[in-house]
CSV table of C-alpha atoms and ligand atoms in Angstrom, one decimal:
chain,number,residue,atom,x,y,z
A,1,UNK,CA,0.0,0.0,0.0
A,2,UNK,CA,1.5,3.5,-0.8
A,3,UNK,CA,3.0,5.1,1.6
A,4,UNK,CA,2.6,8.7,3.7
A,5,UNK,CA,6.5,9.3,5.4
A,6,UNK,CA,6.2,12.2,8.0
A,7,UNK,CA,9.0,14.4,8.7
A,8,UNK,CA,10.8,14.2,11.8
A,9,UNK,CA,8.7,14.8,15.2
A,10,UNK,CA,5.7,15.4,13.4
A,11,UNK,CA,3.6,12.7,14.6
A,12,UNK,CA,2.9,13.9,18.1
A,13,UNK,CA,-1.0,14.5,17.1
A,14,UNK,CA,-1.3,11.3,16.2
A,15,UNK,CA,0.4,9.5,19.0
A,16,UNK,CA,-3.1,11.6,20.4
A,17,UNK,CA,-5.3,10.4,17.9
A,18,UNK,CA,-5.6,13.7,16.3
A,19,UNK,CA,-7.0,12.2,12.6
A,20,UNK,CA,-5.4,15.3,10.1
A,21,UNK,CA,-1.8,15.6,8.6
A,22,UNK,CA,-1.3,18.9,7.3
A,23,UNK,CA,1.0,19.2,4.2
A,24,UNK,CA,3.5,20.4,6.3
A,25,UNK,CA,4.3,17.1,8.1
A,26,UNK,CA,4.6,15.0,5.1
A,27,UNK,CA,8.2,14.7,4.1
A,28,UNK,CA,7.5,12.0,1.0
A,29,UNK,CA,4.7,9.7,-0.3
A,30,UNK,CA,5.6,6.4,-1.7
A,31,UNK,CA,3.8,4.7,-4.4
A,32,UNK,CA,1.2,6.5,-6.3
A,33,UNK,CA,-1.8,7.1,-4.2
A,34,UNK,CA,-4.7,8.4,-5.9
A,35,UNK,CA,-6.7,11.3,-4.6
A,36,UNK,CA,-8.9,9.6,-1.3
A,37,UNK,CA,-7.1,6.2,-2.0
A,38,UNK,CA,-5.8,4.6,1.4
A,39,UNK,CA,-2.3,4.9,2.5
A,40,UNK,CA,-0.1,4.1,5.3
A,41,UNK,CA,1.0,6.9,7.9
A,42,UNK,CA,4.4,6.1,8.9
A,43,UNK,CA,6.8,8.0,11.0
A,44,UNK,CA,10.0,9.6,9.8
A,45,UNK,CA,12.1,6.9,11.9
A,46,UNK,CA,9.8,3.9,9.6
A,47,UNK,CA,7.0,3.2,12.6
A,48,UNK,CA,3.4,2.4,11.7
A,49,UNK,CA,1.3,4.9,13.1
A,50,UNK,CA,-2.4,5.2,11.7
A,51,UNK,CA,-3.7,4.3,7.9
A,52,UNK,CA,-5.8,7.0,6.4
A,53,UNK,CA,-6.6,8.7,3.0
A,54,UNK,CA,-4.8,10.8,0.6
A,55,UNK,CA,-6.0,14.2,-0.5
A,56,UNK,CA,-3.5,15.8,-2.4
A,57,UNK,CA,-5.2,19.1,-3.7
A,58,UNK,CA,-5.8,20.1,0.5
A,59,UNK,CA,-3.4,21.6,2.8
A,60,UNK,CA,-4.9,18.6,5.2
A,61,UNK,CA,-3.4,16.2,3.0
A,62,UNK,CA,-4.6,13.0,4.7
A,63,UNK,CA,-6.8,12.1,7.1
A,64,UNK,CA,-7.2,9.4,9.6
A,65,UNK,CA,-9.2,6.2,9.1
A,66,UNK,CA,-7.9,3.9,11.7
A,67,UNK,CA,-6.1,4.0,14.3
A,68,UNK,CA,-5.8,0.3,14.5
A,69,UNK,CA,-2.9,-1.6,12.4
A,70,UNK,CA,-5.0,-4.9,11.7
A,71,UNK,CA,-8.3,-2.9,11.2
A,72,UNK,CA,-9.0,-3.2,7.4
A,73,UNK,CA,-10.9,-0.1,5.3
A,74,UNK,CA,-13.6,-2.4,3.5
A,75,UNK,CA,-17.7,-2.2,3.7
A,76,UNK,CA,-17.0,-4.3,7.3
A,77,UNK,CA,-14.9,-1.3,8.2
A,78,UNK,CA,-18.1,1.2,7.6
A,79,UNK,CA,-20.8,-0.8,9.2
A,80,UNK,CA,-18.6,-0.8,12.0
A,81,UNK,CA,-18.4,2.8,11.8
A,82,UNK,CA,-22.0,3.3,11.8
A,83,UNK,CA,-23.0,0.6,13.9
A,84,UNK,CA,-21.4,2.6,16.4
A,85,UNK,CA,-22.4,5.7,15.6
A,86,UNK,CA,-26.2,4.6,15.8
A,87,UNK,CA,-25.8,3.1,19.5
A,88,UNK,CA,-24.5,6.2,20.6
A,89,UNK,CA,-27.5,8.0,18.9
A,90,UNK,CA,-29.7,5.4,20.0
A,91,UNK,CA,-29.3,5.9,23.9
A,92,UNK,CA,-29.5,9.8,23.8
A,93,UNK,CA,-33.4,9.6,23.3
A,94,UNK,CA,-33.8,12.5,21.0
A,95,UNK,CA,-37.2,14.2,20.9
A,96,UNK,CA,-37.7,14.3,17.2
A,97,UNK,CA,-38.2,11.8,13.8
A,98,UNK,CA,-35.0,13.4,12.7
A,99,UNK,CA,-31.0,13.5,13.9
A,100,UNK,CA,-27.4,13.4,12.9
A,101,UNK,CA,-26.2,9.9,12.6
A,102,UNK,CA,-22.6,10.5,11.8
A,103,UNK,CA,-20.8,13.7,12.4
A,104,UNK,CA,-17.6,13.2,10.7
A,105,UNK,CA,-14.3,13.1,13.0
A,106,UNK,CA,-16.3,12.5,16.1
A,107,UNK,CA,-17.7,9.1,14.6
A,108,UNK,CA,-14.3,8.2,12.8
A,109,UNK,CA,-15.1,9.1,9.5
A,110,UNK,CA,-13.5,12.7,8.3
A,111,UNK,CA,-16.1,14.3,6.0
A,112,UNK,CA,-18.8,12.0,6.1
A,113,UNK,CA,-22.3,13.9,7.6
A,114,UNK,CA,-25.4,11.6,7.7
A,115,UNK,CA,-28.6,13.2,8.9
A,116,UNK,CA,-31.9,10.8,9.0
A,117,UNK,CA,-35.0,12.2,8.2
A,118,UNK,CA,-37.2,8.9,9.0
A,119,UNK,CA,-36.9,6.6,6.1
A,120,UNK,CA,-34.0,8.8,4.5
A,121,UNK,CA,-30.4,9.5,5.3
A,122,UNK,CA,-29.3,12.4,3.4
A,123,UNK,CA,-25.4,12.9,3.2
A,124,UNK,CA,-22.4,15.3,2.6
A,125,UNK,CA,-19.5,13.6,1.5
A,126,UNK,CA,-17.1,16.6,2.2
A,127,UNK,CA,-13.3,14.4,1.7
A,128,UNK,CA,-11.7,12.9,-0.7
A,129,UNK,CA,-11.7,9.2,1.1
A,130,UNK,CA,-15.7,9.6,2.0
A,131,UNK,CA,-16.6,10.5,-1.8
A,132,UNK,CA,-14.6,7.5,-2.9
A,133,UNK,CA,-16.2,5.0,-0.7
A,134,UNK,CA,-19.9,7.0,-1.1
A,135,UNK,CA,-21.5,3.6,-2.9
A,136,UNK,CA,-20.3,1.2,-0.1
A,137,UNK,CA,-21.4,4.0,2.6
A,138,UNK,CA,-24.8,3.6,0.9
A,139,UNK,CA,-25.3,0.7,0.7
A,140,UNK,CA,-24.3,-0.1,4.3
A,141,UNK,CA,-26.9,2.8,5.3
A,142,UNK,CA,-29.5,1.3,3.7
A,143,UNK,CA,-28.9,-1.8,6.2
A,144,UNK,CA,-30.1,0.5,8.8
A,145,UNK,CA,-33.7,-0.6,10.4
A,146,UNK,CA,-36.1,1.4,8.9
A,147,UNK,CA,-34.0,3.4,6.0
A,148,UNK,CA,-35.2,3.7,2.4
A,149,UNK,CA,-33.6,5.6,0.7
A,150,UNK,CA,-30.0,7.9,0.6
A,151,UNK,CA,-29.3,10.8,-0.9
A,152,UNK,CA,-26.8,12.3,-1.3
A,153,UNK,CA,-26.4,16.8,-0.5
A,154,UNK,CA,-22.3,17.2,-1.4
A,155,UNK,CA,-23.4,20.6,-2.5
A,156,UNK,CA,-21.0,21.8,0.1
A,157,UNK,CA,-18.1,24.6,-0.5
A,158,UNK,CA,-15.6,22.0,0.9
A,159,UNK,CA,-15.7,19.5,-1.5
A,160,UNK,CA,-14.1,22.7,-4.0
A,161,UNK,CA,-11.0,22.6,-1.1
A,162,UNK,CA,-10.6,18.8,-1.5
A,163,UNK,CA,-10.6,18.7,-5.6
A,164,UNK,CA,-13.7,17.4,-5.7
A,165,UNK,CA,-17.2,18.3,-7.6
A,166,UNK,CA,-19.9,19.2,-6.7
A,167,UNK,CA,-22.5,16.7,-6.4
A,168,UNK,CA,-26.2,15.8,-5.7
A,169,UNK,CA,-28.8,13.1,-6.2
A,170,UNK,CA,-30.1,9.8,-5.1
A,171,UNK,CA,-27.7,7.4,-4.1
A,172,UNK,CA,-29.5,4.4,-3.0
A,173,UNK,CA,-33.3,3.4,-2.6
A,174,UNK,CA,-36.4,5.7,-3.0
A,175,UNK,CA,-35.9,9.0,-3.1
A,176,UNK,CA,-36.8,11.0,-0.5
A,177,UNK,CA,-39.8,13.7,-0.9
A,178,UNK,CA,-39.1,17.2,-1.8
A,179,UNK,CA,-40.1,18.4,1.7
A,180,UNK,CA,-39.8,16.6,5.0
A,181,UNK,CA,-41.3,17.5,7.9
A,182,UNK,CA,-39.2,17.2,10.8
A,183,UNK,CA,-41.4,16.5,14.4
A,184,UNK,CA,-39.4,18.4,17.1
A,185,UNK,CA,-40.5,18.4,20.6
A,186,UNK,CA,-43.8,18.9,19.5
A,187,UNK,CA,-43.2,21.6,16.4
A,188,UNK,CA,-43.4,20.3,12.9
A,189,UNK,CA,-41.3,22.0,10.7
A,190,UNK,CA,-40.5,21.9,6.7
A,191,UNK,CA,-37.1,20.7,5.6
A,192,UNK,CA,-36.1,21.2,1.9
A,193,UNK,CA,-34.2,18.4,1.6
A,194,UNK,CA,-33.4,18.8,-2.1
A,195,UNK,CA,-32.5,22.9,-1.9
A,196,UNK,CA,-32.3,23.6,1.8
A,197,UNK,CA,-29.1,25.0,3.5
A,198,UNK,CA,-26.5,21.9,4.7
A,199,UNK,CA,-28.8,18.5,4.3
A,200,UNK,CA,-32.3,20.9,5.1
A,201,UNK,CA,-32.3,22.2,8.0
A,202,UNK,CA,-29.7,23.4,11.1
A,203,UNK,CA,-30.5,20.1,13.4
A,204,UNK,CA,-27.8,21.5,15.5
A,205,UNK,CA,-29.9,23.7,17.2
A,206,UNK,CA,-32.7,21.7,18.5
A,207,UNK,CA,-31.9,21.5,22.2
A,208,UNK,CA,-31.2,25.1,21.6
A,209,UNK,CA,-34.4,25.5,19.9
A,210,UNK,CA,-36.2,23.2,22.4
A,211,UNK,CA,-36.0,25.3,25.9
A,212,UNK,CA,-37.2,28.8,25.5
A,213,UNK,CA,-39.2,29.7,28.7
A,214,UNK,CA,-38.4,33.0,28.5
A,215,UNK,CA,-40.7,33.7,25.4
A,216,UNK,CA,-43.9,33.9,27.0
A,217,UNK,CA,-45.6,36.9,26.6
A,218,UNK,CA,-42.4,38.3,24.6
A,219,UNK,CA,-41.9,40.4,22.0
A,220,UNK,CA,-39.5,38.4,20.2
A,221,UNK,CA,-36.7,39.0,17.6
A,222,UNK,CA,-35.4,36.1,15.6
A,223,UNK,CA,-32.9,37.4,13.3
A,224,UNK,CA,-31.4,35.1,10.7
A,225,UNK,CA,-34.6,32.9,11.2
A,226,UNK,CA,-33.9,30.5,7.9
A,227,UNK,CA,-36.8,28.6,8.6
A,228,UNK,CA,-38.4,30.2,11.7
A,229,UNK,CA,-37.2,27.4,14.1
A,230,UNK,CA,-36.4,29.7,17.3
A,231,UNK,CA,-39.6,32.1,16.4
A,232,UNK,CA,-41.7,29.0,16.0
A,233,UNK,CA,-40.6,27.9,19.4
A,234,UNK,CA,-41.0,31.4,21.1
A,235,UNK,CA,-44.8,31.6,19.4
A,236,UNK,CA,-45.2,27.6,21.0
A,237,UNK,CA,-44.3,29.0,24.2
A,238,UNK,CA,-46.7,32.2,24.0
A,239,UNK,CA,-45.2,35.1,23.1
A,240,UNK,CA,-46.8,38.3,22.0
A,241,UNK,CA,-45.3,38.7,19.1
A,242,UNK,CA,-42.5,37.5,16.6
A,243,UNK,CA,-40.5,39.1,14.2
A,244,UNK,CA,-38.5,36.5,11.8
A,245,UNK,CA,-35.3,38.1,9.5
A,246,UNK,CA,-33.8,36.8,6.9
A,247,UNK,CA,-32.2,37.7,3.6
A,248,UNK,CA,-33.6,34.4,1.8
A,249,UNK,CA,-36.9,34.8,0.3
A,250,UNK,CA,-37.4,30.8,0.1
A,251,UNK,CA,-36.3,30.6,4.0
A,252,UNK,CA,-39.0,33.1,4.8
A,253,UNK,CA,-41.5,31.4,2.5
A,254,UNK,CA,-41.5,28.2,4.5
A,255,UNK,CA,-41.1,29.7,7.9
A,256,UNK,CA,-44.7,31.3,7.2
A,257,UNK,CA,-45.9,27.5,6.1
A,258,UNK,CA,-44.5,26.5,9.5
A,259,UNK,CA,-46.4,29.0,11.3
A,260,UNK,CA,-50.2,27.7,9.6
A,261,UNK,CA,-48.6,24.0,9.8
A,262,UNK,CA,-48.2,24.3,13.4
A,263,UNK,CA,-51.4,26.3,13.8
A,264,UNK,CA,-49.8,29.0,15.9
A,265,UNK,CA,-51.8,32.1,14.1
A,266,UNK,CA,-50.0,35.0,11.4
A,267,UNK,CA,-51.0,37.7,12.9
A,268,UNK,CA,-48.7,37.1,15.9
A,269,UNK,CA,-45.8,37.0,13.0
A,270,UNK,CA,-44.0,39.4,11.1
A,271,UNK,CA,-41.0,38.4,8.0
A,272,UNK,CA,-38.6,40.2,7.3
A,273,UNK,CA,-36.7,39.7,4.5
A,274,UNK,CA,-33.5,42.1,4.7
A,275,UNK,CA,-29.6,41.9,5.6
A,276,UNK,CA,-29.8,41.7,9.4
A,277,UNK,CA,-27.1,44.1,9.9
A,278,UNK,CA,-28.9,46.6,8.4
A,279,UNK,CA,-32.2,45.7,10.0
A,280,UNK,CA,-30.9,46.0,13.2
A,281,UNK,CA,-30.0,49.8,12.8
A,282,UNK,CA,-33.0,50.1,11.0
A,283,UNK,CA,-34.6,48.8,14.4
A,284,UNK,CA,-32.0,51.2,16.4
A,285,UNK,CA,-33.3,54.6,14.3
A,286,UNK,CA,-36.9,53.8,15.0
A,287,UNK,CA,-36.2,53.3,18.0
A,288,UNK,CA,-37.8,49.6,18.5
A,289,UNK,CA,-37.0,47.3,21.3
A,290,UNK,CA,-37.9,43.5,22.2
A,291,UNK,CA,-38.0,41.2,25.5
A,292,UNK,CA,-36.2,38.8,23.1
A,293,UNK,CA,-33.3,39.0,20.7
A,294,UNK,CA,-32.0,35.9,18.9
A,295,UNK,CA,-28.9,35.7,16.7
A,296,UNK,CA,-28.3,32.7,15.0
A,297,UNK,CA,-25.8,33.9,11.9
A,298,UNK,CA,-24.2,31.6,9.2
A,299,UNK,CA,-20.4,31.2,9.5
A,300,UNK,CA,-18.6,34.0,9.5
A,301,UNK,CA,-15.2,32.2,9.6
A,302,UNK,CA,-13.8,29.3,8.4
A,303,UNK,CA,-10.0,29.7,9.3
A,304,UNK,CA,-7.6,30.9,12.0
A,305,UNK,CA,-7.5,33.4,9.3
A,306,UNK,CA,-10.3,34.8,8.7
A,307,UNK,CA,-11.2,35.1,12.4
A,308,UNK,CA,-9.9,38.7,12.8
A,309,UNK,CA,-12.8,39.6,10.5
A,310,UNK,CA,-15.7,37.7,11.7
A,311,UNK,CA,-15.0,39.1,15.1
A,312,UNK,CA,-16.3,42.0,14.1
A,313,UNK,CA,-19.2,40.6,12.7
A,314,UNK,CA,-20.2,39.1,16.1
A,315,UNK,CA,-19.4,41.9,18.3
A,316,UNK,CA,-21.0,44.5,15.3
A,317,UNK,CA,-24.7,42.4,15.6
A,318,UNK,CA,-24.3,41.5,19.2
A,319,UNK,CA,-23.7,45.5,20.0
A,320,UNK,CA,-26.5,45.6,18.3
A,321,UNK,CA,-29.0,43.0,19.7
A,322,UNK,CA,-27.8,44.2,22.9
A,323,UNK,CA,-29.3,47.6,22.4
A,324,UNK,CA,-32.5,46.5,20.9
A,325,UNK,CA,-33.1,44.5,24.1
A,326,UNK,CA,-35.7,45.7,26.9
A,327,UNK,CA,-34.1,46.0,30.8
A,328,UNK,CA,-34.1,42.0,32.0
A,329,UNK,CA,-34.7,40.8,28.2
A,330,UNK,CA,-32.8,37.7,26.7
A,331,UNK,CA,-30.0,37.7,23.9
A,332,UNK,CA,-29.8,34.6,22.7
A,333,UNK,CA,-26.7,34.2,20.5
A,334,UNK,CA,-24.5,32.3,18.7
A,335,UNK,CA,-21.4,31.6,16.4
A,336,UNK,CA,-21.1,27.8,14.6
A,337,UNK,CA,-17.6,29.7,13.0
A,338,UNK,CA,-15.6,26.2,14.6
A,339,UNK,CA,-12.3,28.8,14.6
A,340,UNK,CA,-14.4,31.0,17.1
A,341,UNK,CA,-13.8,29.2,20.7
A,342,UNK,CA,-16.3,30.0,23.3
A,343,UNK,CA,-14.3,31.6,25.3
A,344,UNK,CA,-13.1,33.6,22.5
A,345,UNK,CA,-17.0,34.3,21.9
A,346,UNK,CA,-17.9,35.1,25.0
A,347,UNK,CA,-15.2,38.1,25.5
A,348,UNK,CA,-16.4,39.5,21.7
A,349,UNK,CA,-20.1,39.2,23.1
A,350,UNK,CA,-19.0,40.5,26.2
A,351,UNK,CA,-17.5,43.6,25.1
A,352,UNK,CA,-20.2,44.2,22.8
A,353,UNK,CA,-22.8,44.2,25.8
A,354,UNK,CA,-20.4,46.6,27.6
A,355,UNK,CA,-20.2,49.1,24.7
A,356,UNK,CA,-23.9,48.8,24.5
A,357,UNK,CA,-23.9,49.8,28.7
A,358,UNK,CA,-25.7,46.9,29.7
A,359,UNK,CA,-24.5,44.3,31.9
A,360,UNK,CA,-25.1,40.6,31.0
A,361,UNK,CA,-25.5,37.4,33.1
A,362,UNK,CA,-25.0,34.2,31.5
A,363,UNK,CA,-28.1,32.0,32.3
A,364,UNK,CA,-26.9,29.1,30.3
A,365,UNK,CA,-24.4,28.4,27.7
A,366,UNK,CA,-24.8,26.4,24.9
A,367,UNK,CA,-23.7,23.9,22.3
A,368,UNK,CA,-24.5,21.5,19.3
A,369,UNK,CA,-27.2,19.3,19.9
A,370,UNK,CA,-25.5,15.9,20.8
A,371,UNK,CA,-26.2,14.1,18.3
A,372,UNK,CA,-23.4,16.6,16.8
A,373,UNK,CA,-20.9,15.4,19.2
A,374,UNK,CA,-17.3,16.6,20.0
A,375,UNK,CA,-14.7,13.4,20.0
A,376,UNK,CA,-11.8,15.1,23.1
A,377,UNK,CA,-9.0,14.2,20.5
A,378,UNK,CA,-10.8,16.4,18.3
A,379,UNK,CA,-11.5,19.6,19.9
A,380,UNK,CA,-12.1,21.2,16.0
A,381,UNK,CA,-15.4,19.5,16.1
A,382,UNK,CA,-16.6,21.4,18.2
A,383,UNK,CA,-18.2,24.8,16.0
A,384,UNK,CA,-21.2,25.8,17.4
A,385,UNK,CA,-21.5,28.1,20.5
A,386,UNK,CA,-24.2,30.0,22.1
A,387,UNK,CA,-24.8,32.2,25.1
A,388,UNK,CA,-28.3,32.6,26.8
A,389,UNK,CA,-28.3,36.2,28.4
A,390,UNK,CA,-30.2,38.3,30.6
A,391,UNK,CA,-29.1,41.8,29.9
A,392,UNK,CA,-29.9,43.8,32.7
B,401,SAH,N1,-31.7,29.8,13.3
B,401,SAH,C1,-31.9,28.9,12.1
B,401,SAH,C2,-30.6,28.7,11.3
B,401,SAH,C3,-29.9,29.9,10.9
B,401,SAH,S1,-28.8,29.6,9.6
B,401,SAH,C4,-32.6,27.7,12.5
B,401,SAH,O1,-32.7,27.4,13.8
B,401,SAH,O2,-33.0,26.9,11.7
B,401,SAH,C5,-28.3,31.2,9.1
B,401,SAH,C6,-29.4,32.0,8.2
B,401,SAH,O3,-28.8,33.3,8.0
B,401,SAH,C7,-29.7,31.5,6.9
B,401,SAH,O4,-31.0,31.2,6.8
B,401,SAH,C8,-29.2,32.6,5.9
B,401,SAH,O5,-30.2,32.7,4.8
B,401,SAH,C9,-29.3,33.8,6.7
B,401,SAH,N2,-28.4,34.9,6.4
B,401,SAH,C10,-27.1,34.8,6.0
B,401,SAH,N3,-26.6,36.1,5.9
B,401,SAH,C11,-27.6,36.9,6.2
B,401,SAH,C12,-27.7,38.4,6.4
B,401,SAH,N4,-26.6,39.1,6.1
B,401,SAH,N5,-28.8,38.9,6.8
B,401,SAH,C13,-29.9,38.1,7.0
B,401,SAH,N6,-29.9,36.8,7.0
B,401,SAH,C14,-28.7,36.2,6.6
């Protein structure tokens, strides 16, 4: 099998299971791997240390399948992988017909998201080694109790990083229906699985999007709403009025569907559809304010380098949402940039609440849903952050 030769004291992350080599580390390859064909990761001094797959248009130029010198990458291989990732699902008794059944790293397979929407998986194949084993990954998915049908949603921007095309359609099975309605915690809510964002919908936020007391009787402010998740979920719990922002007409187009699917009333709603840093001065020079402010942005940074930049964005809206806040209101906010730590978040929310002149107590803090989860020896899975605030 060809070979990946590190340079000298480069393989300290993997001795920690760490599952990327950067271009950096490799000093030669031997043989002729093709791009996402299996290689051995071998240390300068000749030891064995992990056997992964080759990507040689990325600066991560392999990744990790195994750990394990005797485990073998075949279809055995991936119904381990997902045998394992469906236990784990299986005891965290999520409140909803749809979840995240493998979350790349975490689960042992770099690249690979699989989200179930009842009968259907639908999947990202975001590396080189996922897209090259997408058939066997199929058909082992398809082994799954109760699956149909899997298609397939590599629509993503990485796949461009990793030298590969764009691709959708089905991949296995029945094809899933244009819409799906998800059943969370007692909210039904459309998911494009065809054209939404990611696979159709952020499942990341459901716990998130599950425990909103403080929306009774609120004026509420959802901005970046996509779908209306949060606002549906502030209506659910009785508030006075919701206001949902988004810049994407089809977003705002279902969220009002999920407001007559769940039989919560229009007249309690209003949609927005505008940039939400403009909406939010807008808000400022009229001189509106709301018991309940929700930021939930797209990712503002997807490298160490970038970071410099979407820190600005965060603490520009969060300034913001802070002012547009009533006295012992609730920001609820959030960054799912993975280069954006949440301690790093905290201090760029933090200051913004200061320049705002309102002091904020954190009431809880938050995360990706579980069934997202972060693997220790791979803190870089962890992207999402959120703070729940009471601004006095
Ligand atoms: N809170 C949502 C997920 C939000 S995803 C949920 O729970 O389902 C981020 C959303 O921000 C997307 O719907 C995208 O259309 C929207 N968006 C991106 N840039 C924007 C901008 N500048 N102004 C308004 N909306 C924006």
């Amino acid at each position: 099998m060809p070979q990946l030769v590190l340079n000298p004291n480069r393989e300290g992350s993997l001795l920690r299971k760490h599952p990327w080599i950067y271009s950096g580390a490799v000093a030669k390859v031997v043989g002729e791997p093709q791009s996402g064909e299996t290689v051995e990761i071998v240390s300068a001094k000749g030891e064995w240390l992990a056997r992964g797959f080759y990507s040689p248009a990325s600066q991560i130029r392999a990744r990790v399948w195994t750990f394990e010198r005797d485990e073998a990458v075949n279809g055995a291989f991936f119904a381990r992988r997902i045998q394992q990732a469906k236990s784990y699902r299986d005891k965290l008794r999520i409140q909803s017909n749809s979840y995240r059944l493998i979350h790349g790293e975490a689960d042992g397979l770099p690249g690979c998201v699989v989200d179930v929407y009842g009968k259907f998986c639908v999947c990202q194949f975001l590396t080189t080694g996922i897209a090259r084993f997408a058939n066997v990954l199929a058909s082992q998915l398809m082994e799954l109790p109760g699956i149909e049908g899997v298609y397939e949603r590599s629509d993503a921007e990485a796949r461009t990083r990793e030298g590969l095309e764009l691709r959708c359609g089905p991949l296995a099975g029945s094809e899933p229906p244009e819409r799906f309605i998800v059943e969370e915690n007692g909210l039904r809510l459309i998911a494009d699985l065809r054209n939404g964002h990611k696979t159709g919908f952020y499942l990341d936020q459901r716990d998130a999007r599950s425990s909103m007391p403080f929306a009774k009787n609120a004026d509420v402010l959802n901005c970046f709403c996509y779908t209306g998740g949060f606002g549906l979920r502030a209506a659910k719990e009785g508030a006075n009025s919701v206001t949902q922002v988004d810049i994407s007409a089809p977003a705002l187009e279902i969220a009002r569907e999920n407001a007559a699917l769940n039989s919560l009333g229009q007249d309690r709603f209003t949609y927005i559809k505008a940039d939400v840093f403009a909406q939010l001065r807008k808000f400022r020079d009229q001189g509106r304010s709301f018991d309940v402010v929700i930021l939930d942005p797209p990712k503002f940074a997807d490298t160490q380098r970038q970071l410099q930049h979407a820190a600005r964005g965060y603490k520009d809206i969060n300034l913001m949402g802070a002012k547009l806040t009533r006295p012992g209101g609730t920001l609820l906010t959030f960054s799912c940039s993975g280069a954006m730590t949440p301690d790093l978040f905290a201090k760029v929310v933090g200051d913004a609440c200061r320049d705002a002149g309102r002091k904020a107590l954190v009431r809880r803090i938050l995360q990706q849903a579980p069934d997202h989860p972060t693997a220790l020896d791979f803190p870089e899975g962890r992207y999402l952050t959120g703070l729940e605030l009471c601004l006095l």
